[in-house]
Backbone atoms as SQL, in Angstrom:
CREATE TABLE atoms (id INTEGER PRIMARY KEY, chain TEXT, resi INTEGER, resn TEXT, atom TEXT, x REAL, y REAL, z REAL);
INSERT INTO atoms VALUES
  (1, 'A', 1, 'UNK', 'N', 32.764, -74.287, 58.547),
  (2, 'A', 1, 'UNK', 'CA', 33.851, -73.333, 58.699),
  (3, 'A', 1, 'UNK', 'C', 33.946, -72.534, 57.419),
  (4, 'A', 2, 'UNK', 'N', 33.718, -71.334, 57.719),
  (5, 'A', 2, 'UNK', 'CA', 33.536, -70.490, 56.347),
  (6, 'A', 2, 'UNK', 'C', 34.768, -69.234, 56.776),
  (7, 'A', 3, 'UNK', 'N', 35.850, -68.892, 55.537),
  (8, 'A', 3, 'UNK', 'CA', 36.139, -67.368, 55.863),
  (9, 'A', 3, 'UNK', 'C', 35.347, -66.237, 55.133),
  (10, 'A', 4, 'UNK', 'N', 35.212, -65.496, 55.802),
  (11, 'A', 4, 'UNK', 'CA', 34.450, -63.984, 55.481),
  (12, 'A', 4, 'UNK', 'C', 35.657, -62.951, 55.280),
  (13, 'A', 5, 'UNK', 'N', 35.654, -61.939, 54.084),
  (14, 'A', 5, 'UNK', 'CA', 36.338, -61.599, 54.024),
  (15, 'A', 5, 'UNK', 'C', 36.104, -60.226, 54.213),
  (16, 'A', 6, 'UNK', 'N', 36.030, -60.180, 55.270),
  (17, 'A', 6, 'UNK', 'CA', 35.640, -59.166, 56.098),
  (18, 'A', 6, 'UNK', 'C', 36.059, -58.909, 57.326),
  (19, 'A', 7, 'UNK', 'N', 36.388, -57.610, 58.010),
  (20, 'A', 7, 'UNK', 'CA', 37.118, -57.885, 59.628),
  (21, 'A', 7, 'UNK', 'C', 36.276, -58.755, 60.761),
  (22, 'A', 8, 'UNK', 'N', 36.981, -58.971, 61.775),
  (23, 'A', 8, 'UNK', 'CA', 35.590, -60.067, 63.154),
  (24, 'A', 8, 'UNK', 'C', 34.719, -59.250, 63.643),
  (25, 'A', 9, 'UNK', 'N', 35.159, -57.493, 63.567),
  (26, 'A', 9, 'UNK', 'CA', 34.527, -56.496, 64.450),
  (27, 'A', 9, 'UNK', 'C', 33.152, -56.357, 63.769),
  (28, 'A', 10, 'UNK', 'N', 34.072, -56.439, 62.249),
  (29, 'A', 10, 'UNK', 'CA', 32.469, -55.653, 61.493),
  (30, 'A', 10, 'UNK', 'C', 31.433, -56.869, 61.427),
  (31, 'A', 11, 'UNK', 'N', 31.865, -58.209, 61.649),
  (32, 'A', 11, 'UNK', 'CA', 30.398, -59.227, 61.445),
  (33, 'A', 11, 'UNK', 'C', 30.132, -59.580, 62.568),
  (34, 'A', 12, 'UNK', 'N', 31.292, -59.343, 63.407),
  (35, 'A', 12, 'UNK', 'CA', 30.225, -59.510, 64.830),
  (36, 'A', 12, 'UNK', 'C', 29.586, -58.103, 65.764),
  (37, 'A', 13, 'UNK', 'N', 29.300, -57.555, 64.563),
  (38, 'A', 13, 'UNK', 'CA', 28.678, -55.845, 64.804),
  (39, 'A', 13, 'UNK', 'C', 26.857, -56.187, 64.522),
  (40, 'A', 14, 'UNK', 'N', 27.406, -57.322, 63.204),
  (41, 'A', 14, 'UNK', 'CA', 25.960, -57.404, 62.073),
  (42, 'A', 14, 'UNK', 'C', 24.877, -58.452, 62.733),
  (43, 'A', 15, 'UNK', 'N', 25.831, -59.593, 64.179),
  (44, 'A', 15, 'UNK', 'CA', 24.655, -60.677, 63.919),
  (45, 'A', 15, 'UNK', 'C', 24.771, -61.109, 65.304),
  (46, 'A', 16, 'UNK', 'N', 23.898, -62.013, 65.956),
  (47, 'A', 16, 'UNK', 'CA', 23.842, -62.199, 67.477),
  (48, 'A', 16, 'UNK', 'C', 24.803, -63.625, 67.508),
  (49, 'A', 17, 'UNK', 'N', 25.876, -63.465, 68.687),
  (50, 'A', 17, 'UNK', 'CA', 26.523, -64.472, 69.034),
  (51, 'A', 17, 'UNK', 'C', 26.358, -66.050, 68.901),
  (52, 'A', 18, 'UNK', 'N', 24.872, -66.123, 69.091),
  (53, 'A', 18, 'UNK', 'CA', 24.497, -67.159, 69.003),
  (54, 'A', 18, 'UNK', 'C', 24.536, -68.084, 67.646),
  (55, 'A', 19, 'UNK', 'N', 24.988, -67.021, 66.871),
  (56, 'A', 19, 'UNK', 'CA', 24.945, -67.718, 65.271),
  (57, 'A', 19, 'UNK', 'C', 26.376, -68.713, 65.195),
  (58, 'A', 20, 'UNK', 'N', 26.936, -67.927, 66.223),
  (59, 'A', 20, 'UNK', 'CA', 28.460, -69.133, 65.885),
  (60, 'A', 20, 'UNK', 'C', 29.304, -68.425, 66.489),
  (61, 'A', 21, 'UNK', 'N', 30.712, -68.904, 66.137),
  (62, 'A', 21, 'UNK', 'CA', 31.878, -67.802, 66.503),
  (63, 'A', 21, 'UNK', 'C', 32.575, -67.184, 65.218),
  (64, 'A', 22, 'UNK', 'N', 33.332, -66.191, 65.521),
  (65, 'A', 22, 'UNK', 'CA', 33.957, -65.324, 64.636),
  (66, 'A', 22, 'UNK', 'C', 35.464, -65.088, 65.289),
  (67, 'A', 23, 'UNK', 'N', 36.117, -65.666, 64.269),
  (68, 'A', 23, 'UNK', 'CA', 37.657, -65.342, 64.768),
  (69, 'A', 23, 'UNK', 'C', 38.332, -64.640, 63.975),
  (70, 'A', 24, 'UNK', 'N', 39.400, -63.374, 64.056),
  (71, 'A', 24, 'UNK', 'CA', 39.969, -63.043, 62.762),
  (72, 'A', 24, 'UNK', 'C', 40.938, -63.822, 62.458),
  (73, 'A', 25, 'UNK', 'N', 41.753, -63.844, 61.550),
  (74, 'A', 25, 'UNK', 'CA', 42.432, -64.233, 60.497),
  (75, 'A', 25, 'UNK', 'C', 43.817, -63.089, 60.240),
  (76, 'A', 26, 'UNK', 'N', 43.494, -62.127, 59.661),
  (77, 'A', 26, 'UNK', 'CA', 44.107, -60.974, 59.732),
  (78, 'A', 26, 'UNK', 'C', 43.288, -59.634, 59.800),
  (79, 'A', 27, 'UNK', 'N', 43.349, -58.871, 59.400),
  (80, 'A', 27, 'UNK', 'CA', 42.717, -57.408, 59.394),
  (81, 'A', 27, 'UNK', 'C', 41.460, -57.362, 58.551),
  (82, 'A', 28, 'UNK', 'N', 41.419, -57.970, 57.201),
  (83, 'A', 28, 'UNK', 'CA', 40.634, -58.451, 56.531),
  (84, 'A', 28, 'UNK', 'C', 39.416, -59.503, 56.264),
  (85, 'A', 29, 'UNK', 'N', 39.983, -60.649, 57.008),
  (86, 'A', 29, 'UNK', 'CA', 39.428, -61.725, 56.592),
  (87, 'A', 29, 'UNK', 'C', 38.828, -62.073, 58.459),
  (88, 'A', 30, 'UNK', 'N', 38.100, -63.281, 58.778),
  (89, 'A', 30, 'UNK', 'CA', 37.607, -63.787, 59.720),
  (90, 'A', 30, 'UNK', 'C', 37.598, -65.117, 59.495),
  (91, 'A', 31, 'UNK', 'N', 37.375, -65.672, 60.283),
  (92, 'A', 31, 'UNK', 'CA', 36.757, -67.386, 60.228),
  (93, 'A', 31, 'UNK', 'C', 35.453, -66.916, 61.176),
  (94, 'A', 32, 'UNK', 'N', 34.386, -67.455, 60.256),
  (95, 'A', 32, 'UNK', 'CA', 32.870, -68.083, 61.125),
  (96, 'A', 32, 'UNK', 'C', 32.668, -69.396, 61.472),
  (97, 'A', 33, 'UNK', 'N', 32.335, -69.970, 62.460),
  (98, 'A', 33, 'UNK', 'CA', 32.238, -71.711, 62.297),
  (99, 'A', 33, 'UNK', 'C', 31.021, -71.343, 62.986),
  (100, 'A', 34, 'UNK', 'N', 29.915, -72.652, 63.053),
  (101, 'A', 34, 'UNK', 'CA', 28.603, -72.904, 63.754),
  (102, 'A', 34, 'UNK', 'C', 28.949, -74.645, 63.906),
  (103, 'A', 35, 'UNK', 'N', 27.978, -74.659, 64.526),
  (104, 'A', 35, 'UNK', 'CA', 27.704, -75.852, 64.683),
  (105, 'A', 35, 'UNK', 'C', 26.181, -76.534, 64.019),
  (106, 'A', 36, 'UNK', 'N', 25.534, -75.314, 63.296),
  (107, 'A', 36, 'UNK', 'CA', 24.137, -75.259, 63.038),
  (108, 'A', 36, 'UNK', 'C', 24.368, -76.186, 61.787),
  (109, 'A', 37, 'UNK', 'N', 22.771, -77.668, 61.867),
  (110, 'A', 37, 'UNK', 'CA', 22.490, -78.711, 61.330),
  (111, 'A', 37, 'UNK', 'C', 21.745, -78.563, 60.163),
  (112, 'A', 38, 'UNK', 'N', 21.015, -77.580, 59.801),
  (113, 'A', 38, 'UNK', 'CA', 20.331, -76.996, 59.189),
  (114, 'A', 38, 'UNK', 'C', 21.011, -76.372, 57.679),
  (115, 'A', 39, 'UNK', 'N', 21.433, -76.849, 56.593),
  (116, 'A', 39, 'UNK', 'CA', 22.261, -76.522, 55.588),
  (117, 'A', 39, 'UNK', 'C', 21.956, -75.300, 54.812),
  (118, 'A', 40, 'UNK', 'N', 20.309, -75.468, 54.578),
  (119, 'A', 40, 'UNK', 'CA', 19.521, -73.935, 53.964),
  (120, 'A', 40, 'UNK', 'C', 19.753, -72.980, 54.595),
  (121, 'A', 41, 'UNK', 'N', 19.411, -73.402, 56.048),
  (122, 'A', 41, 'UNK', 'CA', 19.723, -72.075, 56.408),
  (123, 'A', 41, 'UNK', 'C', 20.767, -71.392, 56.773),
  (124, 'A', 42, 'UNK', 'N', 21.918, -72.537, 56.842),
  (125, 'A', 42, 'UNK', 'CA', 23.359, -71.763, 57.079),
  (126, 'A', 42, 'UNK', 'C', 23.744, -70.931, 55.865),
  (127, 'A', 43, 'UNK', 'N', 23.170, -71.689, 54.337),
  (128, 'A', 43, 'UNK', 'CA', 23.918, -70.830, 53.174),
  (129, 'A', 43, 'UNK', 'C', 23.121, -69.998, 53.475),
  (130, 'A', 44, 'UNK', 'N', 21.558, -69.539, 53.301),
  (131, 'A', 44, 'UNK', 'CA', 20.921, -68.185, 53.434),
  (132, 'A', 44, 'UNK', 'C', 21.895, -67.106, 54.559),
  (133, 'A', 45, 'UNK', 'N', 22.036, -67.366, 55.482),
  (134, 'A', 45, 'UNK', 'CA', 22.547, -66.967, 56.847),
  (135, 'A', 45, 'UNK', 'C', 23.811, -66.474, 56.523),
  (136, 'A', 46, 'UNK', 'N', 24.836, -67.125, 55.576),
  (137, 'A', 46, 'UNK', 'CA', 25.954, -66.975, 55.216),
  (138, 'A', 46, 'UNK', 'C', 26.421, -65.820, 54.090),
  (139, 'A', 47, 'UNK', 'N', 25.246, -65.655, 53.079),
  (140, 'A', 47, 'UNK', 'CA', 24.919, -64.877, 52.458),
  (141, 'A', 47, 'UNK', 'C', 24.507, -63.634, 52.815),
  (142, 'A', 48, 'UNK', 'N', 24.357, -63.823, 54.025),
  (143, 'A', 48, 'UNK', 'CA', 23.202, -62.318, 55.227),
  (144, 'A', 48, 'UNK', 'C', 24.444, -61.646, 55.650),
  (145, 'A', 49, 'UNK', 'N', 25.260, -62.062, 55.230),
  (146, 'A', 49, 'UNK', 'CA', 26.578, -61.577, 55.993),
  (147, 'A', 49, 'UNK', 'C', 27.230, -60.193, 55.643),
  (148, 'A', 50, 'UNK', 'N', 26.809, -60.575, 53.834),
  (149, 'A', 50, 'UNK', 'CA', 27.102, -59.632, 53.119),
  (150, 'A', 50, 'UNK', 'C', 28.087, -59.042, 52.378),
  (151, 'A', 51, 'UNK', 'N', 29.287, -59.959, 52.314),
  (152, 'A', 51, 'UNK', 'CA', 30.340, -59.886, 52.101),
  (153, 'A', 51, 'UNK', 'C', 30.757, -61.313, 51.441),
  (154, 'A', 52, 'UNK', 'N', 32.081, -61.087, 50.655),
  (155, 'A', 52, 'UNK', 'CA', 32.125, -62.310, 49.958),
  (156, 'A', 52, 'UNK', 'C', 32.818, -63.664, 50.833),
  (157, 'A', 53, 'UNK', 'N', 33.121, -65.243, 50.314),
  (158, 'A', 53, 'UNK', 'CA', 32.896, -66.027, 51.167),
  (159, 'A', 53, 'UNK', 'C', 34.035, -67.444, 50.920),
  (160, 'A', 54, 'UNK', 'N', 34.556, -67.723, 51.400),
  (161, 'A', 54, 'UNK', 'CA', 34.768, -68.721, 50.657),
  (162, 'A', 54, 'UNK', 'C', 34.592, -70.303, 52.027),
  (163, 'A', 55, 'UNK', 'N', 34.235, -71.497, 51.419),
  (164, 'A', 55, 'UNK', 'CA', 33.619, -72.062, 52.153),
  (165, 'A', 55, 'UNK', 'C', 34.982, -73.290, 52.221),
  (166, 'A', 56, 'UNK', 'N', 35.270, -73.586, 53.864),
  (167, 'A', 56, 'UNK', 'CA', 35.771, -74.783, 53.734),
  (168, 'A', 56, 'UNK', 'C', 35.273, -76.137, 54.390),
  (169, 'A', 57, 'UNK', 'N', 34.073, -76.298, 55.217),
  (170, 'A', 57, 'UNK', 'CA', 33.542, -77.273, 55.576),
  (171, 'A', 57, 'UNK', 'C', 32.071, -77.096, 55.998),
  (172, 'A', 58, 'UNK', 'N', 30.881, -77.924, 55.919),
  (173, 'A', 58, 'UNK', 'CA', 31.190, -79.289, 55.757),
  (174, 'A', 58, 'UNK', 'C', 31.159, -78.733, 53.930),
  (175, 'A', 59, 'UNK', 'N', 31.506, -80.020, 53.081),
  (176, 'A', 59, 'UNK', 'CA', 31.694, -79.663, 51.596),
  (177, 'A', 59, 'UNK', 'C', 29.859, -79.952, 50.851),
  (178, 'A', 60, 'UNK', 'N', 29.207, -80.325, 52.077),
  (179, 'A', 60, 'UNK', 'CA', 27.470, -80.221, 51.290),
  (180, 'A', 60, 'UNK', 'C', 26.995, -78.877, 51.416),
  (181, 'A', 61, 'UNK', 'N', 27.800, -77.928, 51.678),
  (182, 'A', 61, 'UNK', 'CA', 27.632, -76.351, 52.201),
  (183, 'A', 61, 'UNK', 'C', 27.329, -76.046, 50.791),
  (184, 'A', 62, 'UNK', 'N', 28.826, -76.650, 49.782),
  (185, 'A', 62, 'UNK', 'CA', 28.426, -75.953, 48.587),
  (186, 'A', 62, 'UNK', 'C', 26.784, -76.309, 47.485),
  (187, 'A', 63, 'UNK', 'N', 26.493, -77.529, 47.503),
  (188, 'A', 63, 'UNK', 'CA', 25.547, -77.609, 46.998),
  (189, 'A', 63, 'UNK', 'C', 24.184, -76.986, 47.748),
  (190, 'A', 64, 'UNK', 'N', 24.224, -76.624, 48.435),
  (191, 'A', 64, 'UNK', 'CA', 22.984, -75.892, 49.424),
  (192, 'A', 64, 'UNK', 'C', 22.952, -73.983, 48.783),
  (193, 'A', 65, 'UNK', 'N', 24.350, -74.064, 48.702),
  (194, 'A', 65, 'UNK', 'CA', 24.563, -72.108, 47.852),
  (195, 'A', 65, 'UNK', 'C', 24.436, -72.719, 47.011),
  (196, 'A', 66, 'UNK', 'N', 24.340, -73.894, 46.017),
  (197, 'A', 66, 'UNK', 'CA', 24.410, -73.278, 44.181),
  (198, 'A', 66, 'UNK', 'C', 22.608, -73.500, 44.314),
  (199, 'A', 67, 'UNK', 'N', 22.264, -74.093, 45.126),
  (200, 'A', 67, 'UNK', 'CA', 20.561, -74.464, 45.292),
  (201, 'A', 67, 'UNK', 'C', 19.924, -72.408, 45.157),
  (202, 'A', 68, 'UNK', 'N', 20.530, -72.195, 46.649),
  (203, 'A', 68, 'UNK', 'CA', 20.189, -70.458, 46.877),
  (204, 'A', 68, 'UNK', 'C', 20.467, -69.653, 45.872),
  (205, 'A', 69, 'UNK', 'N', 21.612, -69.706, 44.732),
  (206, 'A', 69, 'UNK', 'CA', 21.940, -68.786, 43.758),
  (207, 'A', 69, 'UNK', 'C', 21.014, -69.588, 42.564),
  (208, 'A', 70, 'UNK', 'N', 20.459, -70.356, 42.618),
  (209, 'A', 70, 'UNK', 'CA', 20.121, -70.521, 41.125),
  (210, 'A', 70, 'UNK', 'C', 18.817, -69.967, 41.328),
  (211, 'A', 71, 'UNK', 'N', 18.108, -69.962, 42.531),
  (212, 'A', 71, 'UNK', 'CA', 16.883, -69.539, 43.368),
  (213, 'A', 71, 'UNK', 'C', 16.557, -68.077, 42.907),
  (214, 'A', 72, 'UNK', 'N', 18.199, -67.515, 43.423),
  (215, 'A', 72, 'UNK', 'CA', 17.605, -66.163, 43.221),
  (216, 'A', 72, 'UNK', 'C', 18.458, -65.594, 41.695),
  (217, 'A', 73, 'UNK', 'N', 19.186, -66.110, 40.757),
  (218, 'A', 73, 'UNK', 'CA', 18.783, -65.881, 39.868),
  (219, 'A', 73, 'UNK', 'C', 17.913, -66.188, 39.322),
  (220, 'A', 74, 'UNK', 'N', 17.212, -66.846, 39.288),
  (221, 'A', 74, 'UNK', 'CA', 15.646, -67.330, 38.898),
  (222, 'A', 74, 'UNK', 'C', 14.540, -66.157, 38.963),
  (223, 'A', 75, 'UNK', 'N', 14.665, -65.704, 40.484),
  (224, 'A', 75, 'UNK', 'CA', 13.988, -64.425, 40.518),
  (225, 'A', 75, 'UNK', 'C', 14.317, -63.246, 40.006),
  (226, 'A', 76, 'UNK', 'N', 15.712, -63.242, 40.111),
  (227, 'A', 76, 'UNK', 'CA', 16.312, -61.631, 39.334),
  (228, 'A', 76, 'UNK', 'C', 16.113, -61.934, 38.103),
  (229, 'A', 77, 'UNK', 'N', 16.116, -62.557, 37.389),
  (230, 'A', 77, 'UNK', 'CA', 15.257, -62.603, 35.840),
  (231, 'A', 77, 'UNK', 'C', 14.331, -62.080, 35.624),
  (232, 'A', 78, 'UNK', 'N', 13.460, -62.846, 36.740),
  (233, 'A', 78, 'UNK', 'CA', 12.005, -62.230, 36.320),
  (234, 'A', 78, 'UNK', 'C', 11.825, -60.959, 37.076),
  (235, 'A', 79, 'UNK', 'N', 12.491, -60.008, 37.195),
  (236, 'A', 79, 'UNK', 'CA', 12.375, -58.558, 37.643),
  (237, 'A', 79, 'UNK', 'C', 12.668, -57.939, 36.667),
  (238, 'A', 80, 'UNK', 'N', 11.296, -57.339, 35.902),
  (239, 'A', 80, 'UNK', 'CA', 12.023, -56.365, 34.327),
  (240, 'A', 80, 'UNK', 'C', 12.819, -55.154, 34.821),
  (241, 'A', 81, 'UNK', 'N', 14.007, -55.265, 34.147),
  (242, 'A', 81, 'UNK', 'CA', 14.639, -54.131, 34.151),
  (243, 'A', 81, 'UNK', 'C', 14.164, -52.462, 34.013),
  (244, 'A', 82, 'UNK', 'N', 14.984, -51.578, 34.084),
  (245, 'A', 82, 'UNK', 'CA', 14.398, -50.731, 34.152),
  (246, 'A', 82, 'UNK', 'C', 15.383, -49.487, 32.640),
  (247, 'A', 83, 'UNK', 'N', 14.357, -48.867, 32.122),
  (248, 'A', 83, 'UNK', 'CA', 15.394, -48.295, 30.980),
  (249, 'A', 83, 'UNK', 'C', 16.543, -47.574, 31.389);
């Protein structure tokens, strides 16, 4: 169970039903829930969303995103900047 803080229209514009449900909250915000077993790929998936997140279940959700962010700061390092 994750909220997106984002409206239900605009993320269930972005992704196929099948990913879960989307309920709003208020004007702003949504609830996403899945039922999907798969932890990598819910944080990747969760991140696809595009918008910011805050997570309330299951609580191994969070160690699966600090896995994905250390991932890809890892890579945005090694992308030389540009002057």
């Amino acid at each position: 169970r994750v909220t997106l803080h984002a409206p239900a229209e605009t993320i269930r514009r972005r992704f196929p039903s099948h990913w879960g449900s989307v309920e709003p909250v208020d004007d702003k915000t949504c609830e996403y829930r899945t039922g999907d077993d798969d932890l990598d790929w819910l944080a990747v998936r969760i991140a696809m969303f595009g918008v910011d997140f805050d997570v309330h279940e299951p609580p191994e959700l969070g160690e699966h995103l600090r896995t994905v962010a250390r991932r890809l700061e890892r890579a945005a390092g090694a992308i030389p900047s540009r002057p």
